[in-house]
């Protein structure tokens, strides 16, 4: 994992992982691996191995519903606790202090996609590129709507390959 800081002085990815497991892991309402050992700035981390009952490649609707329920549990646990979460200065706050950096990164990424030429997915589905452009253009309005609901802790990389279905035992 990268060392140092990223995005407006936020802790790098490895340091955020270490900080999360040292500070918040015991408060997470779903099963997560135990951090067994680490290098304090996040250069390396060792976790317990959790046996999965089904690979994310083979998920069906039931597994996705479990993942959604777990995400809801995570949000519910930290709903409206923004003042409490502010003490963890390594957490990102993309809708407050570093939102403009995310918009700039999204715009830059989109320009790179456009300048690179027609990628197969955009040739096959040209509306996708238009949707991405609209999303970047409307990000400020979307963020404003999100600012009107209570803040919560979210998982920034919530996709099946980064989740697991643990055995019931």
Coordinates of N, CA, C and O in Angstrom, one line a residue:
X1 N 0.8 -1.2 0.0 CA 0.0 0.0 0.0 C 0.9 1.2 0.0 O 2.0 1.2 0.5
X2 N 0.4 2.3 -0.6 CA 1.2 3.6 -0.6 C 1.4 4.1 0.8 O 0.5 4.0 1.7
X3 N 2.5 4.7 1.0 CA 2.8 5.3 2.3 C 2.5 6.8 2.2 O 2.3 7.3 1.1
X4 N 2.6 7.5 3.3 CA 2.4 9.0 3.2 C 1.0 9.4 3.2 O 0.1 8.7 3.7
X5 N 0.7 10.4 2.5 CA -0.6 11.0 2.4 C -1.1 11.1 1.0 O -0.3 11.1 0.1
X6 N -2.4 11.2 0.9 CA -3.0 11.3 -0.4 C -4.2 12.4 -0.3 O -4.5 12.7 0.8
X7 N -4.7 12.8 -1.4 CA -5.9 13.7 -1.4 C -6.0 14.7 -0.2 O -6.5 14.4 0.8
X8 N -5.4 15.8 -0.4 CA -5.5 16.9 0.5 C -5.0 16.5 1.9 O -5.6 16.9 2.9
X9 N -3.9 15.7 2.0 CA -3.4 15.4 3.3 C -4.0 14.3 4.0 O -3.6 14.0 5.2
X10 N -4.9 13.6 3.4 CA -5.5 12.4 4.1 C -4.4 11.3 4.2 O -3.6 11.2 3.4
X11 N -4.6 10.5 5.2 CA -3.7 9.3 5.3 C -3.8 8.4 4.1 O -4.8 8.3 3.5
X12 N -2.6 7.9 3.7 CA -2.6 6.9 2.6 C -3.4 5.7 2.9 O -3.8 5.4 4.0
X13 N -3.7 4.9 1.9 CA -4.6 3.7 2.0 C -4.2 2.8 3.1 O -5.0 2.3 3.9
X14 N -2.9 2.4 3.1 CA -2.4 1.5 4.2 C -2.6 2.0 5.6 O -3.1 1.3 6.5
X15 N -2.3 3.3 5.8 CA -2.4 3.9 7.1 C -3.9 4.0 7.5 O -4.3 3.8 8.6
X16 N -4.8 4.3 6.5 CA -6.2 4.3 6.8 C -6.7 2.9 7.3 O -7.5 2.8 8.2
X17 N -6.2 1.9 6.6 CA -6.6 0.5 7.0 C -6.2 0.2 8.4 O -7.0 -0.3 9.2
X18 N -4.9 0.5 8.7 CA -4.4 0.3 10.1 C -5.3 1.1 11.1 O -5.7 0.6 12.1
X19 N -5.5 2.3 10.8 CA -6.3 3.2 11.7 C -7.7 2.7 11.9 O -8.2 2.7 13.0
X20 N -8.3 2.2 10.8 CA -9.6 1.7 10.9 C -9.7 0.5 11.8 O -10.5 0.4 12.7
X21 N -8.8 -0.5 11.6 CA -8.8 -1.7 12.4 C -8.4 -1.4 13.9 O -8.9 -2.1 14.8
X22 N -7.5 -0.5 14.1 CA -7.2 -0.1 15.5 C -8.3 0.7 16.2 O -8.4 0.6 17.4
X23 N -9.0 1.5 15.5 CA -9.9 2.4 16.1 C -11.4 2.0 16.0 O -12.2 2.3 17.0
X24 N -11.8 1.5 14.9 CA -13.3 1.3 14.7 C -13.7 -0.1 14.5 O -14.9 -0.4 14.6
X25 N -12.8 -1.0 14.2 CA -13.2 -2.4 13.9 C -14.2 -3.0 14.9 O -15.1 -3.7 14.5
X26 N -13.9 -2.8 16.1 CA -14.7 -3.5 17.2 C -16.2 -2.9 17.2 O -17.1 -3.5 17.8
X27 N -16.4 -1.8 16.6 CA -17.7 -1.2 16.6 C -18.5 -1.5 15.3 O -19.6 -1.1 15.2
X28 N -17.9 -2.2 14.4 CA -18.5 -2.5 13.1 C -19.5 -3.7 13.4 O -19.2 -4.7 13.9
X29 N -20.8 -3.5 12.9 CA -21.8 -4.5 13.3 C -21.9 -5.8 12.4 O -22.8 -6.5 12.5
X30 N -20.9 -5.9 11.5 CA -20.8 -7.1 10.7 C -19.5 -7.8 10.8 O -18.5 -7.2 11.3
X31 N -19.4 -9.0 10.4 CA -18.1 -9.8 10.6 C -17.1 -9.2 9.6 O -17.3 -9.1 8.4
X32 N -15.9 -8.9 10.2 CA -14.8 -8.4 9.4 C -13.6 -9.2 9.9 O -13.5 -9.6 11.1
X33 N -12.5 -9.3 9.1 CA -11.3 -10.1 9.6 C -10.7 -9.3 10.7 O -10.7 -8.1 10.8
X34 N -10.0 -10.1 11.6 CA -9.2 -9.5 12.7 C -7.9 -9.1 12.2 O -7.2 -9.9 11.5
X35 N -7.4 -7.9 12.5 CA -6.0 -7.5 12.2 C -5.1 -8.2 13.2 O -5.2 -8.0 14.4
X36 N -4.2 -9.0 12.7 CA -3.3 -9.8 13.5 C -2.0 -9.1 13.8 O -1.4 -9.1 14.9
X37 N -1.5 -8.4 12.8 CA -0.2 -7.6 12.9 C -0.2 -6.6 11.8 O -0.8 -6.7 10.8
X38 N 0.6 -5.5 12.1 CA 0.7 -4.5 11.0 C 2.0 -3.7 11.2 O 2.6 -3.7 12.3
X39 N 2.4 -3.0 10.2 CA 3.4 -2.0 10.3 C 2.6 -0.7 10.4 O 1.7 -0.4 9.7
X40 N 2.9 0.1 11.5 CA 2.1 1.3 11.9 C 1.7 2.2 10.7 O 0.6 2.8 10.8
X41 N 2.5 2.4 9.7 CA 2.1 3.4 8.7 C 1.4 2.7 7.5 O 1.2 3.3 6.5
X42 N 1.1 1.4 7.7 CA 0.3 0.7 6.8 C 1.1 0.1 5.6 O 0.5 -0.4 4.6
X43 N 2.4 0.0 5.7 CA 3.2 -0.6 4.7 C 2.8 -2.1 4.5 O 2.8 -2.6 3.4
X44 N 2.4 -2.8 5.6 CA 1.9 -4.2 5.5 C 1.0 -4.5 6.6 O 1.0 -3.8 7.7
X45 N 0.0 -5.3 6.4 CA -1.0 -5.7 7.3 C -1.2 -7.3 7.2 O -1.1 -7.8 6.1
X46 N -1.4 -7.9 8.3 CA -1.7 -9.4 8.3 C -3.1 -9.5 9.0 O -3.3 -9.1 10.1
X47 N -4.0 -10.2 8.3 CA -5.3 -10.5 8.8 C -5.6 -12.0 9.0 O -4.9 -12.8 8.4
X48 N -6.6 -12.3 9.9 CA -7.0 -13.6 10.0 C -7.6 -14.1 8.7 O -8.1 -13.3 7.9
X49 N -7.5 -15.4 8.4 CA -8.2 -15.9 7.2 C -9.6 -16.3 7.6 O -9.8 -17.1 8.5
X50 N -10.5 -15.8 6.9 CA -11.9 -16.2 7.1 C -12.3 -17.1 5.9 O -12.2 -16.6 4.8
X51 N -12.8 -18.3 6.2 CA -13.2 -19.2 5.2 C -14.5 -18.7 4.6 O -15.4 -18.3 5.4
X52 N -14.6 -18.6 3.3 CA -15.8 -18.2 2.7 C -16.7 -19.4 2.4 O -16.2 -20.5 2.1
X53 N -18.0 -19.1 2.4 CA -18.9 -20.2 2.1 C -19.2 -20.2 0.6 O -19.6 -21.2 0.0
X54 N -19.0 -19.1 -0.1 CA -19.3 -19.0 -1.5 C -18.5 -17.8 -2.1 O -18.4 -16.7 -1.5
X55 N -17.8 -18.1 -3.2 CA -17.0 -17.1 -3.8 C -17.9 -16.0 -4.4 O -19.0 -16.3 -4.9
X56 N -17.5 -14.8 -4.4 CA -18.3 -13.7 -5.0 C -18.6 -13.9 -6.5 O -19.6 -13.4 -7.0
X57 N -17.8 -14.7 -7.2 CA -18.0 -15.0 -8.6 C -19.3 -15.8 -8.8 O -19.9 -15.8 -9.8
X58 N -19.7 -16.5 -7.7 CA -20.9 -17.4 -7.8 C -22.1 -16.8 -7.0 O -23.0 -17.6 -6.7
X59 N -22.1 -15.6 -6.6 CA -23.2 -15.0 -5.8 C -24.5 -15.1 -6.6 O -24.5 -14.9 -7.9
X60 N -25.5 -15.3 -5.9 CA -26.9 -15.2 -6.5 C -27.6 -14.1 -5.8 O -27.0 -13.4 -4.9
X61 N -28.9 -13.9 -6.1 CA -29.6 -12.8 -5.5 C -29.6 -12.8 -3.9 O -29.4 -11.8 -3.3
X62 N -29.6 -14.0 -3.3 CA -29.6 -14.1 -1.9 C -28.4 -13.5 -1.3 O -28.4 -12.8 -0.3
X63 N -27.2 -13.7 -1.9 CA -25.9 -13.2 -1.4 C -25.9 -11.7 -1.5 O -25.4 -11.0 -0.7
X64 N -26.4 -11.2 -2.6 CA -26.5 -9.7 -2.8 C -27.4 -9.1 -1.8 O -27.1 -8.0 -1.2
X65 N -28.5 -9.7 -1.5 CA -29.4 -9.2 -0.4 C -28.7 -9.2 0.9 O -28.9 -8.2 1.7
X66 N -27.9 -10.2 1.2 CA -27.2 -10.2 2.5 C -26.2 -9.0 2.5 O -26.0 -8.3 3.5
X67 N -25.5 -8.8 1.4 CA -24.5 -7.7 1.3 C -25.2 -6.4 1.5 O -24.7 -5.5 2.2
X68 N -26.4 -6.2 0.9 CA -27.1 -5.0 1.1 C -27.5 -4.8 2.5 O -27.4 -3.7 3.1
X69 N -28.0 -5.9 3.2 CA -28.4 -5.8 4.6 C -27.2 -5.4 5.5 O -27.4 -4.6 6.4
X70 N -26.1 -6.0 5.2 CA -24.9 -5.7 5.9 C -24.5 -4.2 5.8 O -24.1 -3.5 6.7
X71 N -24.6 -3.7 4.5 CA -24.3 -2.3 4.3 C -25.2 -1.4 5.0 O -24.8 -0.4 5.7
X72 N -26.5 -1.7 5.1 CA -27.5 -1.0 5.8 C -27.2 -1.0 7.3 O -27.2 0.0 8.0
X73 N -26.8 -2.2 7.9 CA -26.4 -2.3 9.3 C -25.2 -1.4 9.6 O -25.1 -0.7 10.6
X74 N -24.2 -1.3 8.7 CA -23.1 -0.4 8.8 C -23.5 1.0 8.9 O -23.1 1.8 9.8
X75 N -24.4 1.4 7.9 CA -24.8 2.8 7.9 C -25.6 3.1 9.2 O -25.5 4.2 9.8
X76 N -26.5 2.2 9.6 CA -27.3 2.4 10.8 C -26.5 2.6 12.0 O -26.8 3.5 12.8
X77 N -25.4 1.9 12.1 CA -24.6 2.0 13.3 C -23.9 3.4 13.5 O -23.8 3.9 14.6
X78 N -23.6 4.0 12.3 CA -22.9 5.3 12.4 C -23.8 6.5 11.9 O -23.3 7.6 11.8
X79 N -25.1 6.3 11.8 CA -26.0 7.3 11.3 C -26.0 8.5 12.2 O -26.1 8.4 13.4
X80 N -25.7 9.7 11.7 CA -25.7 11.0 12.4 C -24.6 11.1 13.5 O -24.7 11.8 14.4
X81 N -23.6 10.3 13.3 CA -22.5 10.4 14.3 C -21.3 11.1 13.7 O -20.1 10.9 14.0
X82 N -21.6 12.1 12.9 CA -20.5 12.9 12.2 C -19.6 13.5 13.2 O -18.4 13.6 13.0
X83 N -20.1 14.1 14.3 CA -19.3 14.7 15.3 C -18.4 13.7 16.0 O -17.2 14.0 16.2
X84 N -18.9 12.5 16.2 CA -18.1 11.5 16.8 C -17.0 11.0 15.8 O -15.8 10.8 16.2
X85 N -17.3 10.9 14.5 CA -16.4 10.4 13.6 C -15.3 11.5 13.2 O -14.3 11.1 12.7
X86 N -15.6 12.8 13.5 CA -14.6 13.8 13.2 C -13.3 13.6 14.0 O -12.3 14.1 13.6
X87 N -13.3 12.9 15.1 CA -12.1 12.7 15.9 C -11.1 11.8 15.1 O -9.9 11.7 15.4
X88 N -11.6 11.0 14.1 CA -10.8 10.2 13.3 C -10.3 11.0 12.1 O -10.9 10.9 11.0
X89 N -9.2 11.7 12.2 CA -8.8 12.6 11.2 C -8.3 11.9 9.9 O -8.1 12.5 8.9
X90 N -8.2 10.6 10.0 CA -7.8 9.8 8.8 C -8.9 9.4 7.9 O -8.8 8.9 6.8
X91 N -10.2 9.7 8.4 CA -11.3 9.4 7.6 C -11.5 10.5 6.5 O -11.3 11.6 6.8
X92 N -11.9 10.1 5.3 CA -12.2 11.1 4.3 C -13.6 11.7 4.5 O -14.5 11.1 5.1
X93 N -13.7 12.9 4.1 CA -15.0 13.6 4.1 C -15.3 14.2 2.8 O -15.2 15.4 2.6
X94 N -15.6 13.4 1.8 CA -15.6 13.9 0.4 C -16.7 14.9 0.1 O -16.6 15.6 -0.8
X95 N -17.7 15.0 1.0 CA -18.7 16.0 0.7 C -18.5 17.3 1.5 O -19.2 18.2 1.5
X96 N -17.4 17.3 2.3 CA -17.1 18.5 3.0 C -15.7 19.0 2.6 O -15.5 19.7 1.7
X97 N -14.7 18.5 3.3 CA -13.4 19.2 3.1 C -12.7 18.8 1.8 O -11.8 19.5 1.3
X98 N -12.9 17.6 1.2 CA -12.1 17.3 0.0 C -13.0 16.9 -1.2 O -12.6 16.3 -2.1
X99 N -14.3 17.4 -1.2 CA -15.2 17.1 -2.3 C -14.6 17.7 -3.6 O -14.7 17.0 -4.6
X100 N -14.1 18.9 -3.6 CA -13.6 19.4 -4.9 C -12.5 18.6 -5.5 O -12.4 18.5 -6.7
X101 N -11.7 18.0 -4.6 CA -10.6 17.1 -5.2 C -11.2 15.9 -5.9 O -10.7 15.5 -6.9
X102 N -12.3 15.3 -5.3 CA -13.0 14.2 -6.0 C -13.6 14.6 -7.3 O -13.5 13.9 -8.3
X103 N -14.2 15.8 -7.4 CA -14.7 16.3 -8.6 C -13.6 16.5 -9.7 O -13.8 16.1 -10.8
X104 N -12.5 17.1 -9.2 CA -11.4 17.3 -10.1 C -10.9 15.9 -10.6 O -10.6 15.8 -11.8
X105 N -10.7 15.0 -9.8 CA -10.3 13.6 -10.2 C -11.2 13.0 -11.1 O -10.8 12.4 -12.1
X106 N -12.5 13.1 -10.9 CA -13.5 12.5 -11.8 C -13.5 13.2 -13.2 O -13.5 12.6 -14.2
X107 N -13.4 14.5 -13.2 CA -13.3 15.3 -14.4 C -12.0 14.9 -15.2 O -12.1 14.7 -16.4
X108 N -10.9 14.8 -14.5 CA -9.6 14.4 -15.2 C -9.7 13.0 -15.7 O -9.3 12.7 -16.9
X109 N -10.3 12.1 -14.9 CA -10.5 10.7 -15.4 C -11.4 10.6 -16.6 O -11.1 9.9 -17.6
X110 N -12.4 11.4 -16.6 CA -13.3 11.4 -17.7 C -12.7 11.9 -19.0 O -12.8 11.4 -20.1
X111 N -11.9 13.0 -18.8 CA -11.2 13.6 -20.0 C -10.2 12.5 -20.5 O -10.0 12.4 -21.7
X112 N -9.5 11.8 -19.6 CA -8.6 10.8 -20.1 C -9.3 9.7 -20.9 O -8.8 9.2 -21.9
X113 N -10.5 9.3 -20.4 CA -11.3 8.3 -21.2 C -11.7 8.8 -22.5 O -11.6 8.1 -23.5
X114 N -12.1 10.0 -22.6 CA -12.5 10.6 -23.9 C -11.3 10.8 -24.8 O -11.3 10.4 -26.0
X115 N -10.2 11.3 -24.3 CA -9.0 11.5 -25.1 C -8.3 10.2 -25.6 O -7.7 10.1 -26.6
X116 N -8.5 9.1 -24.8 CA -8.0 7.8 -25.1 C -8.6 7.2 -26.4 O -8.1 6.4 -27.1
X117 N -9.8 7.7 -26.7 CA -10.5 7.2 -27.9 C -11.6 6.3 -27.4 O -11.8 6.0 -26.2
X118 N -12.3 5.7 -28.4 CA -13.4 4.9 -28.1 C -13.0 3.6 -27.4 O -12.4 2.7 -28.1
X119 N -13.2 3.4 -26.2 CA -13.0 2.1 -25.5 C -14.2 1.2 -25.9 O -15.3 1.7 -26.2
X120 N -14.0 -0.1 -25.9 CA -15.0 -1.0 -26.4 C -16.4 -0.8 -25.7 O -17.4 -0.8 -26.4
X121 N -16.4 -0.6 -24.4 CA -17.7 -0.4 -23.7 C -18.4 0.8 -24.2 O -19.6 0.8 -24.3
X122 N -17.7 1.9 -24.5 CA -18.3 3.1 -25.0 C -18.8 3.0 -26.5 O -19.7 3.7 -26.9
X123 N -18.1 2.2 -27.2 CA -18.5 1.9 -28.6 C -19.8 1.1 -28.6 O -20.7 1.4 -29.4
X124 N -19.8 0.1 -27.7 CA -21.0 -0.8 -27.6 C -22.2 0.0 -27.0 O -23.3 -0.3 -27.4
X125 N -21.9 0.8 -26.0 CA -23.0 1.5 -25.3 C -22.6 3.0 -25.1 O -22.2 3.4 -24.1
X126 N -22.8 3.7 -26.2 CA -22.4 5.2 -26.2 C -23.1 6.0 -25.1 O -22.6 7.0 -24.6
X127 N -24.3 5.5 -24.7 CA -25.0 6.2 -23.6 C -24.2 6.2 -22.3 O -24.4 7.1 -21.5
X128 N -23.3 5.2 -22.1 CA -22.5 5.2 -20.8 C -21.7 6.4 -20.7 O -21.5 7.0 -19.6
X129 N -21.0 6.8 -21.8 CA -20.1 8.0 -21.7 C -20.9 9.2 -21.4 O -20.5 10.1 -20.6
X130 N -22.1 9.3 -22.0 CA -23.0 10.5 -21.7 C -23.4 10.5 -20.3 O -23.5 11.5 -19.6
X131 N -23.7 9.3 -19.7 CA -24.1 9.2 -18.3 C -23.0 9.6 -17.4 O -23.2 10.3 -16.4
X132 N -21.8 9.2 -17.7 CA -20.6 9.6 -16.9 C -20.4 11.2 -17.0 O -20.2 11.8 -15.9
X133 N -20.6 11.7 -18.2 CA -20.5 13.2 -18.3 C -21.5 13.9 -17.5 O -21.3 14.9 -16.7
X134 N -22.8 13.4 -17.5 CA -23.9 14.0 -16.7 C -23.6 13.8 -15.2 O -23.9 14.8 -14.5
X135 N -23.1 12.7 -14.8 CA -22.8 12.5 -13.4 C -21.8 13.5 -12.9 O -21.9 14.1 -11.8
X136 N -20.7 13.7 -13.7 CA -19.7 14.6 -13.3 C -20.3 16.0 -13.2 O -20.0 16.8 -12.3
X137 N -21.0 16.4 -14.3 CA -21.6 17.7 -14.4 C -22.6 18.0 -13.2 O -22.7 19.1 -12.7
X138 N -23.3 17.0 -12.8 CA -24.4 17.1 -11.7 C -23.9 16.8 -10.3 O -24.7 16.8 -9.4
X139 N -22.6 16.5 -10.2 CA -22.1 16.0 -8.9 C -22.3 17.0 -7.8 O -22.7 16.6 -6.6
X140 N -22.2 18.3 -8.0 CA -22.5 19.3 -7.0 C -23.9 19.3 -6.5 O -24.1 19.3 -5.3
X141 N -24.8 19.1 -7.4 CA -26.2 19.0 -7.0 C -26.5 17.7 -6.2 O -27.3 17.7 -5.3
X142 N -25.9 16.6 -6.7 CA -26.1 15.4 -6.0 C -25.5 15.5 -4.6 O -26.2 15.0 -3.6
X143 N -24.3 16.1 -4.5 CA -23.7 16.2 -3.2 C -24.6 17.1 -2.3 O -24.7 16.8 -1.1
X144 N -25.2 18.1 -2.8 CA -26.0 19.0 -2.0 C -27.2 18.2 -1.4 O -27.6 18.4 -0.3
X145 N -27.8 17.3 -2.3 CA -28.9 16.5 -1.8 C -28.4 15.6 -0.7 O -29.1 15.4 0.3
X146 N -27.2 15.0 -0.9 CA -26.7 14.1 0.2 C -26.4 14.8 1.5 O -26.5 14.2 2.5
X147 N -26.0 16.1 1.4 CA -25.7 16.8 2.6 C -26.9 17.1 3.4 O -26.8 17.4 4.6
X148 N -28.1 16.9 2.8 CA -29.4 17.1 3.5 C -29.8 15.9 4.3 O -30.8 16.0 5.0
X149 N -29.1 14.8 4.2 CA -29.4 13.6 5.0 C -28.3 13.5 6.1 O -27.2 13.9 5.9
X150 N -28.6 12.8 7.2 CA -27.6 12.6 8.2 C -26.4 11.9 7.7 O -26.5 10.9 6.9
X151 N -25.2 12.3 8.1 CA -24.0 11.6 7.6 C -23.8 10.2 8.3 O -24.4 10.0 9.3
X152 N -23.0 9.4 7.7 CA -22.8 8.1 8.2 C -21.4 7.6 7.7 O -20.8 8.2 6.8
X153 N -20.9 6.6 8.3 CA -19.6 6.0 7.8 C -20.0 5.1 6.7 O -21.0 4.3 6.7
X154 N -19.3 5.2 5.6 CA -19.5 4.3 4.4 C -18.3 3.5 4.1 O -17.2 4.0 4.4
X155 N -18.5 2.4 3.4 CA -17.4 1.6 2.9 C -17.1 2.1 1.5 O -18.0 2.1 0.6
X156 N -15.9 2.6 1.2 CA -15.6 3.2 0.0 C -15.3 2.3 -1.2 O -15.2 2.7 -2.3
X157 N -15.3 1.0 -0.9 CA -14.9 0.0 -1.9 C -15.8 -1.2 -1.8 O -15.4 -2.3 -1.7
X158 N -17.2 -1.0 -1.8 CA -18.1 -2.0 -1.5 C -18.6 -2.7 -2.8 O -19.4 -2.2 -3.5
X159 N -17.9 -3.8 -3.1 CA -18.2 -4.6 -4.3 C -17.9 -6.0 -4.0 O -17.2 -6.3 -3.1
X160 N -18.6 -7.0 -4.7 CA -18.5 -8.4 -4.3 C -17.1 -8.9 -4.2 O -16.8 -9.7 -3.3
X161 N -16.1 -8.5 -5.0 CA -14.8 -9.0 -4.9 C -14.1 -8.5 -3.6 O -13.0 -9.0 -3.2
X162 N -14.6 -7.5 -2.9 CA -14.0 -7.0 -1.7 C -14.9 -7.4 -0.5 O -14.7 -6.9 0.6
X163 N -15.8 -8.3 -0.7 CA -16.7 -8.8 0.4 C -16.6 -10.3 0.4 O -16.2 -10.9 -0.5
X164 N -17.1 -10.9 1.5 CA -17.2 -12.3 1.5 C -18.4 -12.8 2.3 O -18.9 -12.0 3.1
X165 N -18.8 -14.0 2.0 CA -19.9 -14.6 2.8 C -19.2 -15.6 3.7 O -18.7 -16.6 3.2
X166 N -19.2 -15.3 5.0 CA -18.5 -16.2 5.9 C -19.4 -17.3 6.3 O -20.6 -17.2 6.3
X167 N -18.8 -18.4 6.6 CA -19.5 -19.6 7.1 C -20.3 -19.3 8.4 O -19.8 -18.4 9.1
X168 N -21.3 -20.0 8.6 CA -22.2 -19.7 9.8 C -21.5 -20.1 11.1 O -21.9 -19.6 12.1
X169 N -20.5 -20.9 11.1 CA -19.9 -21.4 12.4 C -19.0 -20.4 13.0 O -18.6 -19.4 12.8

